[in-house]
Each structure stands twice: as structure tokens, then as C-alpha cells.
PDB file of C-alpha atoms in Angstrom:
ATOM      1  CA  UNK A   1     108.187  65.709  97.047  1.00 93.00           C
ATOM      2  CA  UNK A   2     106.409  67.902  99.426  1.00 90.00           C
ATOM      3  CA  UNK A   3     107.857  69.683 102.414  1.00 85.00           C
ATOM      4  CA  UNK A   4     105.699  70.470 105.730  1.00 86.00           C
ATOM      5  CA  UNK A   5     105.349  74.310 106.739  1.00 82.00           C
ATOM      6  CA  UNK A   6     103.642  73.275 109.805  1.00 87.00           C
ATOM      7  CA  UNK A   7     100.893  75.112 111.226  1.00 86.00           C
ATOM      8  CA  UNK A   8     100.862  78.752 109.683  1.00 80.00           C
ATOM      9  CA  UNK A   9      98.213  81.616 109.224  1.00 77.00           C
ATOM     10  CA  UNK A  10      98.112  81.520 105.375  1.00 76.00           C
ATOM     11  CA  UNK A  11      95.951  80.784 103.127  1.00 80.00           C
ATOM     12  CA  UNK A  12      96.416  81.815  99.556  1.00 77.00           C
ATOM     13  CA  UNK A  13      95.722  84.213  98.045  1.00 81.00           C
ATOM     14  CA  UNK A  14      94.563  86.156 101.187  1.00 90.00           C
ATOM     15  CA  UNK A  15      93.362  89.621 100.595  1.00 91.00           C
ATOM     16  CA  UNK A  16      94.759  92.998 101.212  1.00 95.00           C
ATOM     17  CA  UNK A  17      91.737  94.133 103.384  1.00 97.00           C
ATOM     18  CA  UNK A  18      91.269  98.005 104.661  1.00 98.00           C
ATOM     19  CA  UNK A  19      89.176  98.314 106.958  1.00 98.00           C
ATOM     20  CA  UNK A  20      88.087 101.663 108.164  1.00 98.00           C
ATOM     21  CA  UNK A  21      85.835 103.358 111.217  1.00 98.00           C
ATOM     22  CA  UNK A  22      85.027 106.298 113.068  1.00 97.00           C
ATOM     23  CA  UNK A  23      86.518 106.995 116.567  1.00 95.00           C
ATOM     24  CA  UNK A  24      84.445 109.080 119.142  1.00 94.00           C
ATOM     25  CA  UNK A  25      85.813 111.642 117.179  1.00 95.00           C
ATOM     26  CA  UNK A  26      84.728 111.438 113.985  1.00 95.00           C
ATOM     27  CA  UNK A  27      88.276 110.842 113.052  1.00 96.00           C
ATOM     28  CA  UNK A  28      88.588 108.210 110.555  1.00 97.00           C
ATOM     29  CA  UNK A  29      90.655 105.479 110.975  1.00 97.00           C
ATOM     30  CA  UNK A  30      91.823 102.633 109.176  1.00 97.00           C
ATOM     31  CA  UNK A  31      93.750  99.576 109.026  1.00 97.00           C
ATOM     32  CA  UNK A  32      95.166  96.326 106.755  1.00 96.00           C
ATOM     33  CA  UNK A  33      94.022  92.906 107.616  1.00 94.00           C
ATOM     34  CA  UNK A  34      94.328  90.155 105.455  1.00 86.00           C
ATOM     35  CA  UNK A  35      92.768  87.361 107.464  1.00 89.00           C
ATOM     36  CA  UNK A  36      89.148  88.178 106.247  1.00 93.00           C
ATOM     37  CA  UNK A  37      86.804  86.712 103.744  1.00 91.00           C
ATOM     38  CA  UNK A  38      82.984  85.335 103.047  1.00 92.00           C
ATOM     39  CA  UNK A  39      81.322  84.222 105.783  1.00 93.00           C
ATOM     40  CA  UNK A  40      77.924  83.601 104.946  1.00 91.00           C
ATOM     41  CA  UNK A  41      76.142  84.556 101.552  1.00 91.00           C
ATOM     42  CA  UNK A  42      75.937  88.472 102.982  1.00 96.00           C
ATOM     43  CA  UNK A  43      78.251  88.044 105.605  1.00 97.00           C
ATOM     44  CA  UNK A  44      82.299  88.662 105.671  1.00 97.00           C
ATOM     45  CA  UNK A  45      84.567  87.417 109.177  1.00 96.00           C
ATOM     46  CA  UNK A  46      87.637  89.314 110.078  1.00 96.00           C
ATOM     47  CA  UNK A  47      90.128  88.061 112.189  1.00 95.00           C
ATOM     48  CA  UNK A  48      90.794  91.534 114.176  1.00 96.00           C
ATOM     49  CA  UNK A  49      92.778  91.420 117.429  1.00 95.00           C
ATOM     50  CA  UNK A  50      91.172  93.943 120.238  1.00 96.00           C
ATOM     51  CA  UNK A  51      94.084  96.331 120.727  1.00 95.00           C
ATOM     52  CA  UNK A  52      94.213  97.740 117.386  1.00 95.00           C
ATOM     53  CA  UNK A  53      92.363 101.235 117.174  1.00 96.00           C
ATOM     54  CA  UNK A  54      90.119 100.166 114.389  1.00 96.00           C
ATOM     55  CA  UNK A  55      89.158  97.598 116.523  1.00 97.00           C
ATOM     56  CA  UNK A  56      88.010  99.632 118.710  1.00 97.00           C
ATOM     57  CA  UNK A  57      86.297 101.802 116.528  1.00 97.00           C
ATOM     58  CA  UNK A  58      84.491  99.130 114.984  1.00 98.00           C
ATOM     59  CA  UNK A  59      83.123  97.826 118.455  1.00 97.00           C
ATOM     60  CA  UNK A  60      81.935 101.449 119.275  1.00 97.00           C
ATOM     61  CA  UNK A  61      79.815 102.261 115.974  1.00 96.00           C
ATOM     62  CA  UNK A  62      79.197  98.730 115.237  1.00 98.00           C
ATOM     63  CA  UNK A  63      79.611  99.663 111.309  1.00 98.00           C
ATOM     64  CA  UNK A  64      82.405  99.916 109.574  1.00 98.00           C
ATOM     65  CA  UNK A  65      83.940  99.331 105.561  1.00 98.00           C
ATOM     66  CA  UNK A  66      85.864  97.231 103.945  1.00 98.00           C
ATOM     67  CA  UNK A  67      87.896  98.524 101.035  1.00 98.00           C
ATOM     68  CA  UNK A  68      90.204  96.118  98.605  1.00 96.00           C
ATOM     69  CA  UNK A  69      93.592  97.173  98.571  1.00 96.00           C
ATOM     70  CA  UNK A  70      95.240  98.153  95.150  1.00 97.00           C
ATOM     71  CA  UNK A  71      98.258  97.570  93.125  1.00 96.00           C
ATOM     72  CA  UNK A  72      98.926 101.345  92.826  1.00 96.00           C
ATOM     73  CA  UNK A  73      98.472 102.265  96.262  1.00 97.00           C
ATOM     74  CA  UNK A  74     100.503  99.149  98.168  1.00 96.00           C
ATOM     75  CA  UNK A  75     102.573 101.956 100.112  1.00 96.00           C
ATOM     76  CA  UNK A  76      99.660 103.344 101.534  1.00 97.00           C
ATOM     77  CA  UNK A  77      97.704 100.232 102.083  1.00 97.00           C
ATOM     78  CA  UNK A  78     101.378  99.002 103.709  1.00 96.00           C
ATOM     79  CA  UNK A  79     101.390 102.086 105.693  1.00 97.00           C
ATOM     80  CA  UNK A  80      98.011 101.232 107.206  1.00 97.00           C
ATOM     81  CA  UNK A  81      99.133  98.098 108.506  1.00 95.00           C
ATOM     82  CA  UNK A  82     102.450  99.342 110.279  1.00 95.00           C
ATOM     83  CA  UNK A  83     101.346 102.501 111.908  1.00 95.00           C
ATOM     84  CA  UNK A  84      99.272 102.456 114.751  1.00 94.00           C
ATOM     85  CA  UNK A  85      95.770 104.318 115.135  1.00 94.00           C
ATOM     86  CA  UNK A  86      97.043 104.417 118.807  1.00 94.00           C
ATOM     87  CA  UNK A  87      99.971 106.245 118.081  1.00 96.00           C
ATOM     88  CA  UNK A  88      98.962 108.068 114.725  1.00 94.00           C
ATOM     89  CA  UNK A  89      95.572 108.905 114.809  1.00 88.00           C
ATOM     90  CA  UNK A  90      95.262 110.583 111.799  1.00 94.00           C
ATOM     91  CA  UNK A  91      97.088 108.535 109.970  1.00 96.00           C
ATOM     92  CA  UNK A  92      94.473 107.870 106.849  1.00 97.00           C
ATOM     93  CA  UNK A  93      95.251 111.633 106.172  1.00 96.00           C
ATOM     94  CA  UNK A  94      98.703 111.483 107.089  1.00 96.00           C
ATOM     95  CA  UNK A  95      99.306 108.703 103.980  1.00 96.00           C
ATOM     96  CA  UNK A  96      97.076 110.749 101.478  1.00 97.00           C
ATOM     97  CA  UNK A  97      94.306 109.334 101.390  1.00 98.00           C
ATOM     98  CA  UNK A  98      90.665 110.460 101.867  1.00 98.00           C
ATOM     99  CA  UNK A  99      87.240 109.639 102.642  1.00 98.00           C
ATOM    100  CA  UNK A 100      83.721 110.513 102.219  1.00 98.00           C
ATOM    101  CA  UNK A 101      81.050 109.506 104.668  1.00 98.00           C
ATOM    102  CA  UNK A 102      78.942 106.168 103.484  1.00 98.00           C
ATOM    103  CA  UNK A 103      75.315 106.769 102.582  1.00 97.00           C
ATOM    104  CA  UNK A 104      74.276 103.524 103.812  1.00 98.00           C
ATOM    105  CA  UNK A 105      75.902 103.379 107.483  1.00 98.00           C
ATOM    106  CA  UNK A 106      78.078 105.160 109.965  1.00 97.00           C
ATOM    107  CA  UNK A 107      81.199 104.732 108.351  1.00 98.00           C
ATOM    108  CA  UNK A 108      84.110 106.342 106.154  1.00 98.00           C
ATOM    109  CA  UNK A 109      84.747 105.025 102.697  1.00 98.00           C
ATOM    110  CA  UNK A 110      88.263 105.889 101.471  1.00 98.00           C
ATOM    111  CA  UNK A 111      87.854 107.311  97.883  1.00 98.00           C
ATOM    112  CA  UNK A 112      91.066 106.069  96.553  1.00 98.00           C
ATOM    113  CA  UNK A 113      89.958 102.694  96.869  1.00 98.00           C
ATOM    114  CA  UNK A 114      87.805 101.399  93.979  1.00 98.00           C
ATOM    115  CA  UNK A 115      85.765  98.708  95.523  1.00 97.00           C
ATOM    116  CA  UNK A 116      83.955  98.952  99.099  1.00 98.00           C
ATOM    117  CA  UNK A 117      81.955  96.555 101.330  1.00 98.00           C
ATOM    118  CA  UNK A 118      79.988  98.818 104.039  1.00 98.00           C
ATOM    119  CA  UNK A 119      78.826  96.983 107.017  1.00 98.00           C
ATOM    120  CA  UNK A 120      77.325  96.226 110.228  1.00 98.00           C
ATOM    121  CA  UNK A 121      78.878  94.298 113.199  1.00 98.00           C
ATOM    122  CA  UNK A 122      77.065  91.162 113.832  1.00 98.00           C
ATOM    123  CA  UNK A 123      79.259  89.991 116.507  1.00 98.00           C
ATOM    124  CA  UNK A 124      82.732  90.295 117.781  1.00 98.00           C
ATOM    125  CA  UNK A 125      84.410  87.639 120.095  1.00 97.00           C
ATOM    126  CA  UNK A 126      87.263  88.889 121.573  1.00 96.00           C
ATOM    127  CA  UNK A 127      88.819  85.398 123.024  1.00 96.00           C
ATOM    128  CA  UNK A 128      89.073  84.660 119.240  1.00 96.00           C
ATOM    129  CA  UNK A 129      88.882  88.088 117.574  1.00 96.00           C
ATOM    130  CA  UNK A 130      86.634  86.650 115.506  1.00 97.00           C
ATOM    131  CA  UNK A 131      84.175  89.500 113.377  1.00 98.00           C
ATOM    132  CA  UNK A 132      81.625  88.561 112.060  1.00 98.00           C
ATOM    133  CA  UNK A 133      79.248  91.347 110.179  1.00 98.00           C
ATOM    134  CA  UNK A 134      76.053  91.989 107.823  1.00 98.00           C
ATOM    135  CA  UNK A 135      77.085  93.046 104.097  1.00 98.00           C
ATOM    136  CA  UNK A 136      74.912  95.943 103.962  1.00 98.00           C
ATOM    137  CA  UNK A 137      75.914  97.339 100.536  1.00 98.00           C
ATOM    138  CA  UNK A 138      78.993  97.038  97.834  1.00 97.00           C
ATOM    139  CA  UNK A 139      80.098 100.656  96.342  1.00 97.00           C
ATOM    140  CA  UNK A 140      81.986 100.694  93.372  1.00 97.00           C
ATOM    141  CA  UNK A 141      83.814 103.522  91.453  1.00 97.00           C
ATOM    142  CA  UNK A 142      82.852 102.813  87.800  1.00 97.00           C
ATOM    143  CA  UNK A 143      86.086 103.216  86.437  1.00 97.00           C
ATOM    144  CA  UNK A 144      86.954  99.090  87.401  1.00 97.00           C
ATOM    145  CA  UNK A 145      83.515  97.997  85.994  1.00 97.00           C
ATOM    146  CA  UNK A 146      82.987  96.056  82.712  1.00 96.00           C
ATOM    147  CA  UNK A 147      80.211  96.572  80.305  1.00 96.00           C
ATOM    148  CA  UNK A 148      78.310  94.228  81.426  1.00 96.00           C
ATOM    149  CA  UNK A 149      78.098  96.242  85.149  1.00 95.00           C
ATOM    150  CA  UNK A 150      79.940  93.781  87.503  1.00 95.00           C
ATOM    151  CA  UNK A 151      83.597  94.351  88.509  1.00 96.00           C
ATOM    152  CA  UNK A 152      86.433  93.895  86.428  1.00 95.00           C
ATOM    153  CA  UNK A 153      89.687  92.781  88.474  1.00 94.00           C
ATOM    154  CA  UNK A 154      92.179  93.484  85.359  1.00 94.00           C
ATOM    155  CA  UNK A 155      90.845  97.136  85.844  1.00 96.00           C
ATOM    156  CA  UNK A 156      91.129  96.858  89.968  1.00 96.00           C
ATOM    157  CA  UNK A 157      94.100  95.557  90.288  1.00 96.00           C
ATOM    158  CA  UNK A 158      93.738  94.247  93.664  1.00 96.00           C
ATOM    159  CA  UNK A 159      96.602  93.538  96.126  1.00 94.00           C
ATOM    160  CA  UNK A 160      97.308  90.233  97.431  1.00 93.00           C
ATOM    161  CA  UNK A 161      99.008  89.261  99.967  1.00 93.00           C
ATOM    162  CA  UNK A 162     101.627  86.465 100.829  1.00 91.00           C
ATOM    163  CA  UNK A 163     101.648  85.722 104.551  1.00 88.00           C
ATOM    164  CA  UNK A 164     104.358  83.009 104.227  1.00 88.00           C
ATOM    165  CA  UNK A 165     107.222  85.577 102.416  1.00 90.00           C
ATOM    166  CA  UNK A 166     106.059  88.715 103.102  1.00 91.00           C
ATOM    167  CA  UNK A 167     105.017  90.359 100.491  1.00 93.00           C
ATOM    168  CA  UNK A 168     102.581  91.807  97.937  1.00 95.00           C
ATOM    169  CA  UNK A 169     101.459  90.594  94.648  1.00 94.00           C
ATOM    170  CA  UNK A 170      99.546  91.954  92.035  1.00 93.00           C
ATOM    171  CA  UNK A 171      96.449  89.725  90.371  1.00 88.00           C
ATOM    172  CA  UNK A 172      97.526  87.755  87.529  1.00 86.00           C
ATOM    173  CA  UNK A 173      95.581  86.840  83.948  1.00 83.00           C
ATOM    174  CA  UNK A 174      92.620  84.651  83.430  1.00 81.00           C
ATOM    175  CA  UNK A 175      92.818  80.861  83.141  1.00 82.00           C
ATOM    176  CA  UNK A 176      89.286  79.792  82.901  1.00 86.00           C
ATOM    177  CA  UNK A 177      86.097  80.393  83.461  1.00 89.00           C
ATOM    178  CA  UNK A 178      84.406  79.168  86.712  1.00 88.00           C
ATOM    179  CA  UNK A 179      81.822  76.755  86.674  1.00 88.00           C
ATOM    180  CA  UNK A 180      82.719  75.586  83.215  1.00 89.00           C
ATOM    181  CA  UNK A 181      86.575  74.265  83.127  1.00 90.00           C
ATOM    182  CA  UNK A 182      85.844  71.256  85.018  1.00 87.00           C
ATOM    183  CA  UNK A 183      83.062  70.516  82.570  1.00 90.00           C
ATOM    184  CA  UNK A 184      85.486  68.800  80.251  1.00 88.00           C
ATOM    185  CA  UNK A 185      86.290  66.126  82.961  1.00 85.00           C
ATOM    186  CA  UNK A 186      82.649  64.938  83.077  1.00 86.00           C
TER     187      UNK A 186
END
């Protein structure tokens, strides 16, 4: 029997995104949004309301990262979803973290986070807060990378997030191997 949830903004899993900027300042500032994902083959879309700081941040450099939250930092990826930039607006210091400026763009990359998309603002449309922007690199600390190079998600641990109750889940084991599993049914 199945029961309907009607029309909800969840899709599992959905990511624990942080997404961080520059303000006029050169204040970093950062935020968690977890309605994000691929857009095209080197393009992500974020689903970013205008009010938030970020936001704002974003729209005035036009580049910006996106880190994957962790396991072992949920409070302070939490944090950076429930405090405002408006309010608090150091608050990536204010939770511990820190950053070092990217190489590749005009952004902040939050060294406590393993894995990093850097990129550049494509477009922004406001009436649906629909981002959409360029991939223009992937940084990766090497401590979450296999031997073969690529990244390992047992060794990132990467937060995921469940709209519908609330809460925050670690990543679970391997079941199969993509591309292959379904192999059996042909």
C-alpha cells in the first residue's frame, strides 16, 4: 500500500550543499542548501532564494564554491543553514571554520571541507531562484581519494539530508556497481 505525501520539496537523497562567497568586503560567507545538483555535464543549479546573504554575494562576484557537507562537521554545516549572513556576518569564523582563497576564481574554499566545486554564475532568475553556473574546477583534499585518484565517499563521508523528517544522515555501504547490476536482467 502506498500513502500520498502530496506535493513536497524532496527528493532523496538531496545533498548537504555549502555554498560560500565574498561580500564587498572580502568577508566570506557561507550557507547550506540542499536543493542543488547537476545541471548540465559542467553545470550544477541551485535553488537559492534572493534574501539570503550568500545570495547576494554570489550575484555580486558572480563566482562562488560549492563544498559537500560532512558527517563530522553536521553542527557546523547545521549552523550555516540557521544563522543568517544578515545578522552574523562572520559567521564561517564564528563556527570554526576557515578558508583559503580559490586559485581558479574569486571565491573562498572552506578547508575543512574535503571536496569543492568552484564556479561561475551563468544565470540567476530571481522569480524562481533558480542558479544556474559553469563548473570551473573540482578541488579535492587527498585524504578522501582512492588509489586509483577519484574520490572515495567511504573516506568523505558526506552528509545527506532528509527534507521530509528533518534530519541528517550519513552515506551508507556499497550495493553495486553502476552500469553493471542491471546487466544480469538482460
Amino acid at each position: 500500500m502506498r500513502k500520498d505525501l502530496g506535493v513536497r520539496p524532496c527528493i532523496y537523497p538531496e545533498p548537504v550543499l555549502i555554498l560560500a562567497a565574498y561580500g564587498e568586503d572580502g568577508v566570506p560567507c557561507a550557507m547550506n542548501a540542499a536543493w542543488g545538483g547537476i545541471h548540465e555535464e559542467n553545470e550544477i543549479f541551485i535553488c537559492l532564494d534572493p534574501s539570503h546573504k550568500t545570495t547576494k554575494n554570489i550575484l555580486l562576484r558572480k563566482e562562488f564554491t560549492v563544498s559537500i557537507g560532512t558527517e563530522d562537521l553536521v553542527a557546523e554545516c547545521d549552523y550555516l543553514g540557521i544563522v543568517s549572513g544578515n545578522d552574523i556576518p562572520d559567521k564561517v569564523s564564528r563556527c570554526g571554520l576557515t578558508t583559503v582563497r580559490s586559485e581558479k576564481i574569486d571565491a573562498p574554499i572552506i578547508n575543512e571541507l574535503p571536496m569543492t566545486i568552484e564556479c561561475r554564475m551563468k544565470s540567476y532568475d530571481e522569480s524562481t531562484c533558480e542558479l544556474v553556473a559553469e563548473i570551473v574546477n573540482i578541488s579535492v583534499d587527498e585524504s578522501v581519494l582512492n588509489d586509483k585518484g577519484l574520490v572515495d565517499p567511504m573516506k568523505m563521508r558526506p552528509l545527506i539530508y532528509d527534507g521530509l523528517n528533518k534530519k541528517y544522515y550519513g552515506y551508507g555501504s556499497v550495493v553495486g556497481k553502476a552500469f553493471g547490476e542491471g546487466k544480469r536482467l538482460m
